[in-house]
Coordinates of C-alpha atoms in Angstrom, one line a residue:
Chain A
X77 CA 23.6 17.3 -18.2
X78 CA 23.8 14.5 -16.0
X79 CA 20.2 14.9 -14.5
X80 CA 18.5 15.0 -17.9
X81 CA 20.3 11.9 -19.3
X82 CA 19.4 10.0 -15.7
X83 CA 15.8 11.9 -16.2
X84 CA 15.5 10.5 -20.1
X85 CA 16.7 6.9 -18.8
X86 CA 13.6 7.0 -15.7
X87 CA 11.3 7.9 -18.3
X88 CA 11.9 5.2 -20.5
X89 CA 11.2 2.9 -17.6
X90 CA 8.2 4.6 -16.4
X91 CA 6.2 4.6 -19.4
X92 CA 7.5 0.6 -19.4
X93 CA 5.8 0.4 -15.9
X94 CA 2.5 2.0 -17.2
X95 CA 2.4 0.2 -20.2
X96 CA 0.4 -2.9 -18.4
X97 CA -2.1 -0.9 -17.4
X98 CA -3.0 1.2 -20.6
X99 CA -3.1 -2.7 -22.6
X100 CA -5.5 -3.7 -20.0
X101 CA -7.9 -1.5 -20.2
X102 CA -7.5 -1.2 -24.0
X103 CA -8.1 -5.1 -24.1
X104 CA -11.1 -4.5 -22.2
X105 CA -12.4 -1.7 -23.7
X106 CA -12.1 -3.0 -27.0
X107 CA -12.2 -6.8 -27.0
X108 CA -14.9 -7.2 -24.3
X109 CA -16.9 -4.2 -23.2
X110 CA -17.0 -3.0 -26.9
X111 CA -19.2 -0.2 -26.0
X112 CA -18.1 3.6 -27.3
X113 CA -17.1 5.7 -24.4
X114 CA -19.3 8.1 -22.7
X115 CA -19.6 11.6 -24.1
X116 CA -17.8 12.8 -20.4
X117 CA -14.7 11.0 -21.4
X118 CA -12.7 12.0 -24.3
X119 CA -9.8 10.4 -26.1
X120 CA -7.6 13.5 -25.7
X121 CA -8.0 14.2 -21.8
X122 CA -7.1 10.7 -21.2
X123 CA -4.0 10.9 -23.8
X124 CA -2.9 14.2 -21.9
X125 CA -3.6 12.4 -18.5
X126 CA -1.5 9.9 -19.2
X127 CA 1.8 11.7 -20.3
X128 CA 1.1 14.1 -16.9
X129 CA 1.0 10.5 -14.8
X130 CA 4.7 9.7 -17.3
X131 CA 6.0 12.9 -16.4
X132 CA 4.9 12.8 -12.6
X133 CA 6.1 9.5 -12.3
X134 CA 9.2 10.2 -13.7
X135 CA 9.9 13.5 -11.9
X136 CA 8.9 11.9 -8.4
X137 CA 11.2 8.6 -9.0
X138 CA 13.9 11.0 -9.6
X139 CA 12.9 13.1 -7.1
X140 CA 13.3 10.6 -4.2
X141 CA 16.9 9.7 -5.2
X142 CA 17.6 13.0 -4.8
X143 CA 15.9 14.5 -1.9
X144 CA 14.1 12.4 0.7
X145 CA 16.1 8.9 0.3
X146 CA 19.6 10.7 1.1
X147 CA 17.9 13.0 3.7
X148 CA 16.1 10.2 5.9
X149 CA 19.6 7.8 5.3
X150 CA 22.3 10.4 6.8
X151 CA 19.5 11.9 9.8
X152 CA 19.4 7.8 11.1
X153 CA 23.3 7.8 10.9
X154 CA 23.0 11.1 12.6
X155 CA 20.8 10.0 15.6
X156 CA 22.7 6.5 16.0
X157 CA 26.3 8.6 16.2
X158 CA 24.5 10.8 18.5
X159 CA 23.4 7.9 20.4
X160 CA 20.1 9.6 21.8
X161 CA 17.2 6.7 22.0
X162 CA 14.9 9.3 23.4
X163 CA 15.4 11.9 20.6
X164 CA 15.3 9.0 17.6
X165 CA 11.7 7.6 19.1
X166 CA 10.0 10.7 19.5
X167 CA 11.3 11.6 15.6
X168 CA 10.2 8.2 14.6
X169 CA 6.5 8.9 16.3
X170 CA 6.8 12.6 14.5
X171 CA 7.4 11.0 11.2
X172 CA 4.6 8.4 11.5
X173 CA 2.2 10.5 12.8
X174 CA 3.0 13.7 10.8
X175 CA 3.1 11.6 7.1
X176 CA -0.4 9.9 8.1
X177 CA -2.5 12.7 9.6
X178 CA -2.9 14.8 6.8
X179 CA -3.0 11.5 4.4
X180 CA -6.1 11.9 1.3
X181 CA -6.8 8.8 1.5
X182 CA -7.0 8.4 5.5
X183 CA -9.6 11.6 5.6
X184 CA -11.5 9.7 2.5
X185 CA -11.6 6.6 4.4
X186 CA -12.5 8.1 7.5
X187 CA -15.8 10.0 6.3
X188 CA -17.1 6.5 4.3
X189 CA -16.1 4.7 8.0
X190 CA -18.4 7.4 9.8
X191 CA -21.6 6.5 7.2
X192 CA -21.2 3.1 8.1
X193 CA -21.2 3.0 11.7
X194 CA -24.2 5.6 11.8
X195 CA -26.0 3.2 9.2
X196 CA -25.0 0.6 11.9
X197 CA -26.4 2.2 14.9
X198 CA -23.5 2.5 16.6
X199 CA -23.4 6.3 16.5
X200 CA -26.2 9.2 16.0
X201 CA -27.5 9.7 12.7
X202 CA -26.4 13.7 13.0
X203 CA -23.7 15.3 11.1
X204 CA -21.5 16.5 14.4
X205 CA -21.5 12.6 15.9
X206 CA -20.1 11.4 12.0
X207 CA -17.8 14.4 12.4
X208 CA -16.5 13.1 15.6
X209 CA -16.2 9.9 15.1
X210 CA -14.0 10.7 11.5
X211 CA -11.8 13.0 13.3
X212 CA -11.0 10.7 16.2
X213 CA -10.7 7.8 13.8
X214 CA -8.1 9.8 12.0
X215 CA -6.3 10.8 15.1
X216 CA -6.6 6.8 16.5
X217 CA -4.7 5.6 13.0
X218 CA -2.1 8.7 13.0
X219 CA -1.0 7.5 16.5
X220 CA -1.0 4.2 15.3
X221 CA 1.1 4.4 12.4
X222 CA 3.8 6.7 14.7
X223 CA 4.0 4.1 17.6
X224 CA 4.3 1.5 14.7
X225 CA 7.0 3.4 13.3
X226 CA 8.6 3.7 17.2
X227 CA 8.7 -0.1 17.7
X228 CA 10.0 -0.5 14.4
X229 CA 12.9 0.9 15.2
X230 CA 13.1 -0.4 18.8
X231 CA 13.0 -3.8 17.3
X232 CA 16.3 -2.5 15.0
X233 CA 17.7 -1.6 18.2
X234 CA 17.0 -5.0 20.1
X235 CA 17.4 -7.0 17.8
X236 CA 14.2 -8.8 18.1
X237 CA 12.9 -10.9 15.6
X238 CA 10.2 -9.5 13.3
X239 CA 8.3 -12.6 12.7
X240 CA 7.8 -13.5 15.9
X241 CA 6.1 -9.7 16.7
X242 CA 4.3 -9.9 13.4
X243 CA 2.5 -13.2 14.3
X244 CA 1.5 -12.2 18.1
X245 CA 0.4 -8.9 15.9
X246 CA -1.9 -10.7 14.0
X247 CA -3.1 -13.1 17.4
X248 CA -4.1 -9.9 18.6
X249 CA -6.1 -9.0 15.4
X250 CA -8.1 -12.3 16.0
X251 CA -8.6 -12.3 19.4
X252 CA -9.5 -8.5 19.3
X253 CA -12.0 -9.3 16.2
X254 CA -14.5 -11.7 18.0
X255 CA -15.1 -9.0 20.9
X256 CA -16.0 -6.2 18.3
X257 CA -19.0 -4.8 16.9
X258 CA -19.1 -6.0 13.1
X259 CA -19.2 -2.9 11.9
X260 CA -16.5 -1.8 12.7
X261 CA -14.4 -5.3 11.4
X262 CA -14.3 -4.4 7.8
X263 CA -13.3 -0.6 8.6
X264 CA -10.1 -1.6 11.1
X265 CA -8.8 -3.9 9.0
X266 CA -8.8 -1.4 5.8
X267 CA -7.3 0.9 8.1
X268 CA -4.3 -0.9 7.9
X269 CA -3.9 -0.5 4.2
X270 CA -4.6 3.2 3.9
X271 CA -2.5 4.7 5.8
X272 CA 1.0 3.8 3.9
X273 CA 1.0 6.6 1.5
X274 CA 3.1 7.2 -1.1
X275 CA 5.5 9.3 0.6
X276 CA 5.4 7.4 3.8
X277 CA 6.9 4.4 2.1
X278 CA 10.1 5.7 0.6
X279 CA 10.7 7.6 3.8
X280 CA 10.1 5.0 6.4
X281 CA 12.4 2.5 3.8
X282 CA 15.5 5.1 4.0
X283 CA 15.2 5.3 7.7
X284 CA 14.8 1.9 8.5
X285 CA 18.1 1.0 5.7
X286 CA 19.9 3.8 7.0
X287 CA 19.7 2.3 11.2
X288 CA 20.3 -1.1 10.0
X289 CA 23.3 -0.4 8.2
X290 CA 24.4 1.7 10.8
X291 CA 24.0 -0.4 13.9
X292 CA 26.7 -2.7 14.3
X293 CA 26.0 -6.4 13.8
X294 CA 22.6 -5.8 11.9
X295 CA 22.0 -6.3 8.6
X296 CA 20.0 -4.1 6.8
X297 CA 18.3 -7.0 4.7
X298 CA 17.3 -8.8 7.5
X299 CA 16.6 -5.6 9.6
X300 CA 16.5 -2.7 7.6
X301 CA 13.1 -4.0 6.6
X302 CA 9.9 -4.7 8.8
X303 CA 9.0 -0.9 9.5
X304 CA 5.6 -1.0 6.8
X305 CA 4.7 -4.2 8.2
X306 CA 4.0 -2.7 11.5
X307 CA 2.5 0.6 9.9
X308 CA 0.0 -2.1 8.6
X309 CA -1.0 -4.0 11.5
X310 CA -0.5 -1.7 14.3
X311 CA -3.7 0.3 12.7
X312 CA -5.7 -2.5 13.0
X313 CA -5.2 -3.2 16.3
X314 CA -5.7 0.5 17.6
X315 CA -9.0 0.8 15.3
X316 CA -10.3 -2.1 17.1
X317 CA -9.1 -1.0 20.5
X318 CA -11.0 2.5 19.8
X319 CA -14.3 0.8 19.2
X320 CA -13.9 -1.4 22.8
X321 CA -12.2 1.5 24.8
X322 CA -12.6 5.2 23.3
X323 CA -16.1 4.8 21.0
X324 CA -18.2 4.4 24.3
X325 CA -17.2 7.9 25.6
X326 CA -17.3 10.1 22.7
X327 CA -20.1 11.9 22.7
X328 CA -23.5 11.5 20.6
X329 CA -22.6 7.2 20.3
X330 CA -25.5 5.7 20.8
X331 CA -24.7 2.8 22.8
Chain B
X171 CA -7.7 20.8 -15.4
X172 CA -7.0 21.2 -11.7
X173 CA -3.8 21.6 -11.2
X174 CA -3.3 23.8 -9.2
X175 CA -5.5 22.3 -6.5
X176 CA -3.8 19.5 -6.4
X177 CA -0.4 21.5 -6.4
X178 CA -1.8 23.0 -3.3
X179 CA -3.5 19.2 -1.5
X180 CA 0.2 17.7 -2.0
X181 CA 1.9 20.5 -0.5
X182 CA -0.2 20.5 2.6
X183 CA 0.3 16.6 2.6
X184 CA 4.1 16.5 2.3
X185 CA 4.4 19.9 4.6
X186 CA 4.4 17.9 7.8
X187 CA 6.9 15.4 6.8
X188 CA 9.4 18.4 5.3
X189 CA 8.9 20.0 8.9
X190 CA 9.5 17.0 10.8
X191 CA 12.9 16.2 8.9
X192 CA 14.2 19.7 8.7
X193 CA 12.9 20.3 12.5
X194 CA 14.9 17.3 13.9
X195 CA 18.1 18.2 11.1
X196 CA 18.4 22.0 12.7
X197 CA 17.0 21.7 16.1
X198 CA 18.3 18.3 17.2
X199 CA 21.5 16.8 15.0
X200 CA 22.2 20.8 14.4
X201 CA 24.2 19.6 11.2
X202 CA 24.0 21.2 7.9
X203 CA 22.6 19.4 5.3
X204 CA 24.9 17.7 2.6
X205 CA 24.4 18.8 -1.1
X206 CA 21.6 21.1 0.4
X207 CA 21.1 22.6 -3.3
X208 CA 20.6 18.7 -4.4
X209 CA 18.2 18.1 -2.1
X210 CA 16.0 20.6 -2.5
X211 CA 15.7 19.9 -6.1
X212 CA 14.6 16.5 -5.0
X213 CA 11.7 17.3 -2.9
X214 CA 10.8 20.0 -5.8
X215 CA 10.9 17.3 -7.9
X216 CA 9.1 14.8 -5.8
X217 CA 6.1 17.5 -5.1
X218 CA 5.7 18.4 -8.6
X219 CA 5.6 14.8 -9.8
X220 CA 3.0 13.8 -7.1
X221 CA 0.8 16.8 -8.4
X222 CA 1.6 15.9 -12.0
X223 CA 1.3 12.0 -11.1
X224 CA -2.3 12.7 -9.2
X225 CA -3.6 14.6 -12.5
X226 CA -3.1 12.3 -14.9
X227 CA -4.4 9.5 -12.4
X228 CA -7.8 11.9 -12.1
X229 CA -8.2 12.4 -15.3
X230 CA -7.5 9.6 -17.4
X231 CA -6.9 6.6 -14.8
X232 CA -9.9 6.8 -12.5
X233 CA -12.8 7.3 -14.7
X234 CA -12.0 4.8 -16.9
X235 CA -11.6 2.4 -14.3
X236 CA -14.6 3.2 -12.7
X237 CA -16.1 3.4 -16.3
X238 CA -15.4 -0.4 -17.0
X239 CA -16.6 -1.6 -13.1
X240 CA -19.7 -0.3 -13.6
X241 CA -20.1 -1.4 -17.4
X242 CA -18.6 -4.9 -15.9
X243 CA -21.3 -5.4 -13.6
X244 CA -24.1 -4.1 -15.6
X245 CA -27.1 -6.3 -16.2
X246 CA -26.8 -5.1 -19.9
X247 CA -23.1 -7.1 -20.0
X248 CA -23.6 -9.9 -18.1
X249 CA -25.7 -13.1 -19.8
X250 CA -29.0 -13.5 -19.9
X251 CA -30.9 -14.6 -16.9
X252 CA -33.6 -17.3 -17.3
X253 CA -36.9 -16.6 -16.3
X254 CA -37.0 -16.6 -11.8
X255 CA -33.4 -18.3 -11.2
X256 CA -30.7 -16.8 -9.5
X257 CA -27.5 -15.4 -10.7
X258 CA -24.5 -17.8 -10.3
X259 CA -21.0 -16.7 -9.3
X260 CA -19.4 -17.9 -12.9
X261 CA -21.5 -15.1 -14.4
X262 CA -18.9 -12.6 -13.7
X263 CA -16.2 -14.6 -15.2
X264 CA -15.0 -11.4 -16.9
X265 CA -15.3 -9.0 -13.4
X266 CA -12.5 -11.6 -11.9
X267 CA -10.1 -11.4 -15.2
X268 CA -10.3 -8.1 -14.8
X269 CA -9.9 -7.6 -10.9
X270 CA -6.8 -9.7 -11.9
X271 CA -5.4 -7.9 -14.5
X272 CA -6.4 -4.7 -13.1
X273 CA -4.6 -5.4 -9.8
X274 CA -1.1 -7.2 -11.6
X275 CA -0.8 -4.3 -14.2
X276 CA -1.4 -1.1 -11.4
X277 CA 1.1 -2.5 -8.6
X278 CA 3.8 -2.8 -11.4
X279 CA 3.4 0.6 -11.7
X280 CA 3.2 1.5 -7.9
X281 CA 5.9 4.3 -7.3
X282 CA 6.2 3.6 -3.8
X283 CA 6.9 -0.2 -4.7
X284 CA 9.4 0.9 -7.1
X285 CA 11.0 2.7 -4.9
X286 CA 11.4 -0.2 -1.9
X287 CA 12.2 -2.5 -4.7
X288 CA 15.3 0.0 -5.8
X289 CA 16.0 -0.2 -2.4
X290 CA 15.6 -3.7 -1.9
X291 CA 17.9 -4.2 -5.0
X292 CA 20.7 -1.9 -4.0
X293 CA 21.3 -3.3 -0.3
X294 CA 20.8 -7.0 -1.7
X295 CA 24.0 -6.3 -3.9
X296 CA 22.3 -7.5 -6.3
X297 CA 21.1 -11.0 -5.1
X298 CA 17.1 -9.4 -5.3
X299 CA 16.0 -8.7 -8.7
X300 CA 13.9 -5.7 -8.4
X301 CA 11.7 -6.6 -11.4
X302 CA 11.2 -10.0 -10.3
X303 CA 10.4 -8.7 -6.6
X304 CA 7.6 -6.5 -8.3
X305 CA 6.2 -8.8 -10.6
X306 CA 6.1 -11.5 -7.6
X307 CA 4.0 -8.7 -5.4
X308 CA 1.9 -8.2 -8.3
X309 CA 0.5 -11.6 -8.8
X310 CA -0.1 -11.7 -5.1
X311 CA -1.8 -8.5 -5.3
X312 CA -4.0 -9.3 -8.4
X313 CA -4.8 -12.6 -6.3
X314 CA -6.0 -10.8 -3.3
X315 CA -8.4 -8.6 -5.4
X316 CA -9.4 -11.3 -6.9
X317 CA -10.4 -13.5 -4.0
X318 CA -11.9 -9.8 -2.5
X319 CA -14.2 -9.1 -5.8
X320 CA -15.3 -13.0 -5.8
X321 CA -15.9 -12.6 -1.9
X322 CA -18.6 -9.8 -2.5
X323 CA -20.2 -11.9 -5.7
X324 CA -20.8 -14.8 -2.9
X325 CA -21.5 -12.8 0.5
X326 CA -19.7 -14.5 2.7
X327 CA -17.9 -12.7 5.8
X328 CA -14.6 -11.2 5.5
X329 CA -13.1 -12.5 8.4
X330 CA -12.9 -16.1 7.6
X331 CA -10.6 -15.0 4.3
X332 CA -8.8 -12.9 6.3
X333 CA -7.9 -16.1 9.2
X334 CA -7.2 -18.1 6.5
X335 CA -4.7 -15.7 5.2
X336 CA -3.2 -15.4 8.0
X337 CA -2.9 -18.9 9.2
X338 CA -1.3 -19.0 5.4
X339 CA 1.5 -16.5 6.3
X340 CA 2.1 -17.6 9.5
X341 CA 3.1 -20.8 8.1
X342 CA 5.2 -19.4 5.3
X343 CA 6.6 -17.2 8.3
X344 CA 8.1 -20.4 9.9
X345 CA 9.2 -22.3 6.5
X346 CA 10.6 -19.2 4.2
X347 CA 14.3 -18.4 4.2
X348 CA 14.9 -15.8 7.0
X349 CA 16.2 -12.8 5.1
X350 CA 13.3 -12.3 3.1
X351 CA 10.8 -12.1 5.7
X352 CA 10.9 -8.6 6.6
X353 CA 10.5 -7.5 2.6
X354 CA 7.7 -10.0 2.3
X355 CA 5.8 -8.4 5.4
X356 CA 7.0 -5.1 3.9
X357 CA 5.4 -5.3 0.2
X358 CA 1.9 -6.0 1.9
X359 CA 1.9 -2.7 3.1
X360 CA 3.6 -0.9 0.0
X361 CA 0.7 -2.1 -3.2
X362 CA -2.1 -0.3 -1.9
X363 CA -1.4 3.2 -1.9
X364 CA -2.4 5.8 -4.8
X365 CA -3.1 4.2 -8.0
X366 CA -4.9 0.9 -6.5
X367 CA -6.8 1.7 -3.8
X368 CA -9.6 3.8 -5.9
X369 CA -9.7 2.0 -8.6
X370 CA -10.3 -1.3 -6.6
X371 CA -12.3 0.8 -4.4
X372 CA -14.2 1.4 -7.7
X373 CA -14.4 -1.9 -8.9
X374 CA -16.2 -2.9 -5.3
X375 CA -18.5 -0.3 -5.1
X376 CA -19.6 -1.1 -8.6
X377 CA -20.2 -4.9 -7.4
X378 CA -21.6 -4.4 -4.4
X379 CA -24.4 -2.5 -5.7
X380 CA -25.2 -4.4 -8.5
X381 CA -25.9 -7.3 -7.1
X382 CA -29.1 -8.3 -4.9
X383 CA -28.2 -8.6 -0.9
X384 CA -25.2 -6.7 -1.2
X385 CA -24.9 -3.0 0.6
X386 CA -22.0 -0.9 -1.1
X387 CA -21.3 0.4 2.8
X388 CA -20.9 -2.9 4.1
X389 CA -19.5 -5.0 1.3
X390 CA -17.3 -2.3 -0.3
X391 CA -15.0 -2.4 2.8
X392 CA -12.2 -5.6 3.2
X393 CA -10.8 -5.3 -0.6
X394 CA -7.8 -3.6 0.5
X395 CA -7.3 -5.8 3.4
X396 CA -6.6 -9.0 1.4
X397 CA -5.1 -7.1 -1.2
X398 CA -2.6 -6.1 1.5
X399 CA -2.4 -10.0 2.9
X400 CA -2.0 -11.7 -0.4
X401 CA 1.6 -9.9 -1.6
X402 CA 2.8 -11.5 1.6
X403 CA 2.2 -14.9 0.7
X404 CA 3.5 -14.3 -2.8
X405 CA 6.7 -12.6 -2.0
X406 CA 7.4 -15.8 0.9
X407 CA 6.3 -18.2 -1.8
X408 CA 8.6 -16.9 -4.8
X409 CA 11.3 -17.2 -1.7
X410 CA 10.7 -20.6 -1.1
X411 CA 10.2 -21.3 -5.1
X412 CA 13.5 -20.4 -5.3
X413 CA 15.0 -21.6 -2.3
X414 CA 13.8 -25.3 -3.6
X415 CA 14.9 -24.6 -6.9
X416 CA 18.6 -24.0 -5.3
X417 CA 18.6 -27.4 -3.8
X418 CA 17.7 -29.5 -6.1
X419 CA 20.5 -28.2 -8.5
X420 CA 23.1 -27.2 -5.9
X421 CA 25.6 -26.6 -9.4
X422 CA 23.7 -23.7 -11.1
X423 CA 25.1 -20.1 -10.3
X424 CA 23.8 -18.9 -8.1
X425 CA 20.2 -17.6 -7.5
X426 CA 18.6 -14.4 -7.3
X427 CA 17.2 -15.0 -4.0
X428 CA 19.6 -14.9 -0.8
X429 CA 20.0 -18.1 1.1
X430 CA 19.5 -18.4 4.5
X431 CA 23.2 -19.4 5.9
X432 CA 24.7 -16.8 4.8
X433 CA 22.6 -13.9 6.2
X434 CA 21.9 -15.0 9.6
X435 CA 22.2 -12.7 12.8

């Protein structure tokens, strides 16, 4: 009884949160556009789409509270009572790389990134050199995103001040930016937006909260936060590192 | 409807992740899982909801975004163009309104911003307004695409937007109130996950190949990037708004950001 009340009460709220978006593209269509719609669209498939993205919104809200919030909370208690650096870093790089690897988005990006650098000369025009250079991309930004996650939580640890790593971060990013191909520029630094999915997020959040309110004498305002912002740089900085370091020896880069 | 497809593409995507928690839970803590029953529900509930959530995005979000970028930057919308001169900037007034709205109205929606903002409210006890955290994100957001769509309409190279950004942040970084710092850097990452990135993707592609000089491979790349920047800069600046506001009216109650002294290390 108590689900479906809390389940009735997220609903209301997530068709508040979709509300924006259906005015704005109602204002457009018919204030500015004022064109009919295409006989491939029809009214009802986007009515029924719209209570499935109410629904799903409202199921996976719900669903986080639940399941994967708690879960990634009390496993960060467990590792700091267990007091095993060793074990928390390697579950830290497994998270990271595990949530990005397999990431829609990533493999979408990835394939588009491959057409451009071919276009660009910087690889062979042949399907297994695009195929290559997708699937290392994919594994370069994987890796990425789990040592990002790993000195996220070293910096919890230490203590260290996130600003501070953020802005050398970003010093890297320009310095590595005037030594790379141009090609590659507009790629690395997307990079660093795709891979924090939808389910990374909330997971990433819980563990960070749950160390920081764990560890003595942090906060978990102050430090609970921070772990995102290196799954977002970190990407870009190993993208452009591949194209200096690791695009030179994969085979069929035409160079 | 494909439903099922998409049943099976979020399973394989949320697979690893189950392993790796469940792996570490029983191999390495060796502790049994509190509320087991509960939890299970929950990821039930949050793989359903994905695959529900991903539907309705396919099928009524995405096409009609992609429906009004291209009928946005059609040269049956836009004004008429005089006899041999060239199209200015200010003729896709409407493309930028929309790249705004477009971007403010999706990232309110964002679940995996809702969910850092529930977050973010819950261990601020109350001293971060989770609305007010979103809506602040979303005008940085909107801003960013923005800037990114009106970047592609003028050619000129990503990176100098990008330094400029973040010599912005950097200096935010040193004036903002230290607690929010790691949320600010935070909510760059969180807007651009499902429901923005295609439909800005959209929206660029559209551009990009509409207008003369442009190539959709080159040019439809670096949207996402700002859009990730700009959230930053909004989050710090709402900070500092109300940082400011705090001092000049030391009386008020309290306000809904938290200040500096009493958060330090």
């Amino acid at each position: 009884m108590e689900i479906v009340v809390s389940l009735v009460r997220q609903m209301r709220e997530s068709l508040r949160d979709l509300a924006p978006v259906v005015l704005v593209m109602a204002f457009f269509q018919l204030v500015v556009l004022r064109q009919p719609l295409p006989s491939t669209l029809d009214l009802a498939d986007l009515l029924t789409g719209l209570i499935c993205v109410v629904i799903g919104l409202t199921l996976f809200i719900k669903g986080l509270e639940f399941g994967l919030f708690p879960v990634g909370e009390s496993l960060a208690r467990a590792f700091v009572t267990k007091g095993s650096l060793v074990w928390l870093l390697l579950f830290a790089f497994a998270l990271g790389f595990g949530s990005t690897v397999a990431e829609p988005a990533l493999i979408a990006v990835a394939n588009q990134a491959a057409n451009v650098v071919a276009e660009g000369g910087l690889i062979n025009h042949t399907d297994a050199a695009r195929q290559m250079f997708a699937s290392s991309l994919r594994m370069v930004v994987a890796a990425s995103v789990g040592s990002a996650v790993v000195v996220g939580v070293l910096r919890i640890f230490k203590g260290w001040p996130l600003h501070l790593m953020i802005i050398s971060g970003y010093v890297i990013v320009l310095l590595l930016t005037l030594l790379v191909p141009a090609e590659i520029v507009g790629i690395a630094y997307d990079s660093g937006g795709v891979t924090t999915s939808t389910i990374t997020v909330p997971l990433v959040t819980a563990l960070g909260v749950g160390l920081a309110s764990s560890i003595k004498g942090r906060s978990p305002m102050l430090d609970g936060f921070g772990l995102i912002a290196f799954a977002s740089v970190m990407p870009i900085i190993f993208v452009l590192l591949f194209s200096i370091i690791g695009l030179p020896f994969l085979p069929g880069v035409a160079l | 409807m494909n439903l099922w497809g998409t049943l099976w593409d979020t399973l394989l995507d949320i697979l690893p992740i189950v392993a790796v928690i469940f792996g570490f839970q029983y191999g390495v803590i060796r502790k049994p899982i509190k509320h087991l029953a509960r939890v299970i529900v929950g990821f039930v509930m949050v793989w359903i909801g994905l695959s529900l959530f991903l539907v309705g995005l396919e099928q009524a979000l995405f096409p009609m975004g992609e429906l009004m970028a291209t009928q946005l930057t059609n040269a049956d919308f836009l004004p008429m163009l005089e006899e041999g001169s060239q199209r200015h900037w200010r003729d896709y007034f409407w493309v930028y309104v929309f790249a705004f709205t477009i971007g403010a109205s999706t990232t309110l929606a964002e679940p995996s911003l809702i969910a850092v903002s529930i977050k973010a409210g819950e261990i601020s006890g109350g001293t971060i307004n989770p609305l007010m955290l979103r809506i602040a994100v979303s005008l940085g957001m909107a801003l960013g695409i923005t800037l990114g769509a009106w970047r592609i309409v003028m050619g000129w190279p990503l990176h100098w937007f990008i330094f400029a950004a973040y010599l912005l942040v950097i200096i935010q970084t040193l004036r903002s109130p230290r607690s929010i710092i790691p949320l600010a850097f935070d909510s760059g990452g969180v807007t651009t996950s499902t429901i923005t990135v295609p439909i800005i993707a959209a929206l660029g592609l559209g551009l990009a190949s509409s207008i003369p000089g442009r190539s959709p491979l080159m040019d439809g790349f670096g949207m996402i990037a700002l859009a990730c920047l700009f959230p930053i800069i909004s989050v710090m600046g709402y900070a500092q708004i109300a940082q400011w506001a705090s001092k000049c009216k030391p009386k008020k109650k309290p306000q809904q950001m938290p200040r500096e002294d009493n958060n330090a290390l």
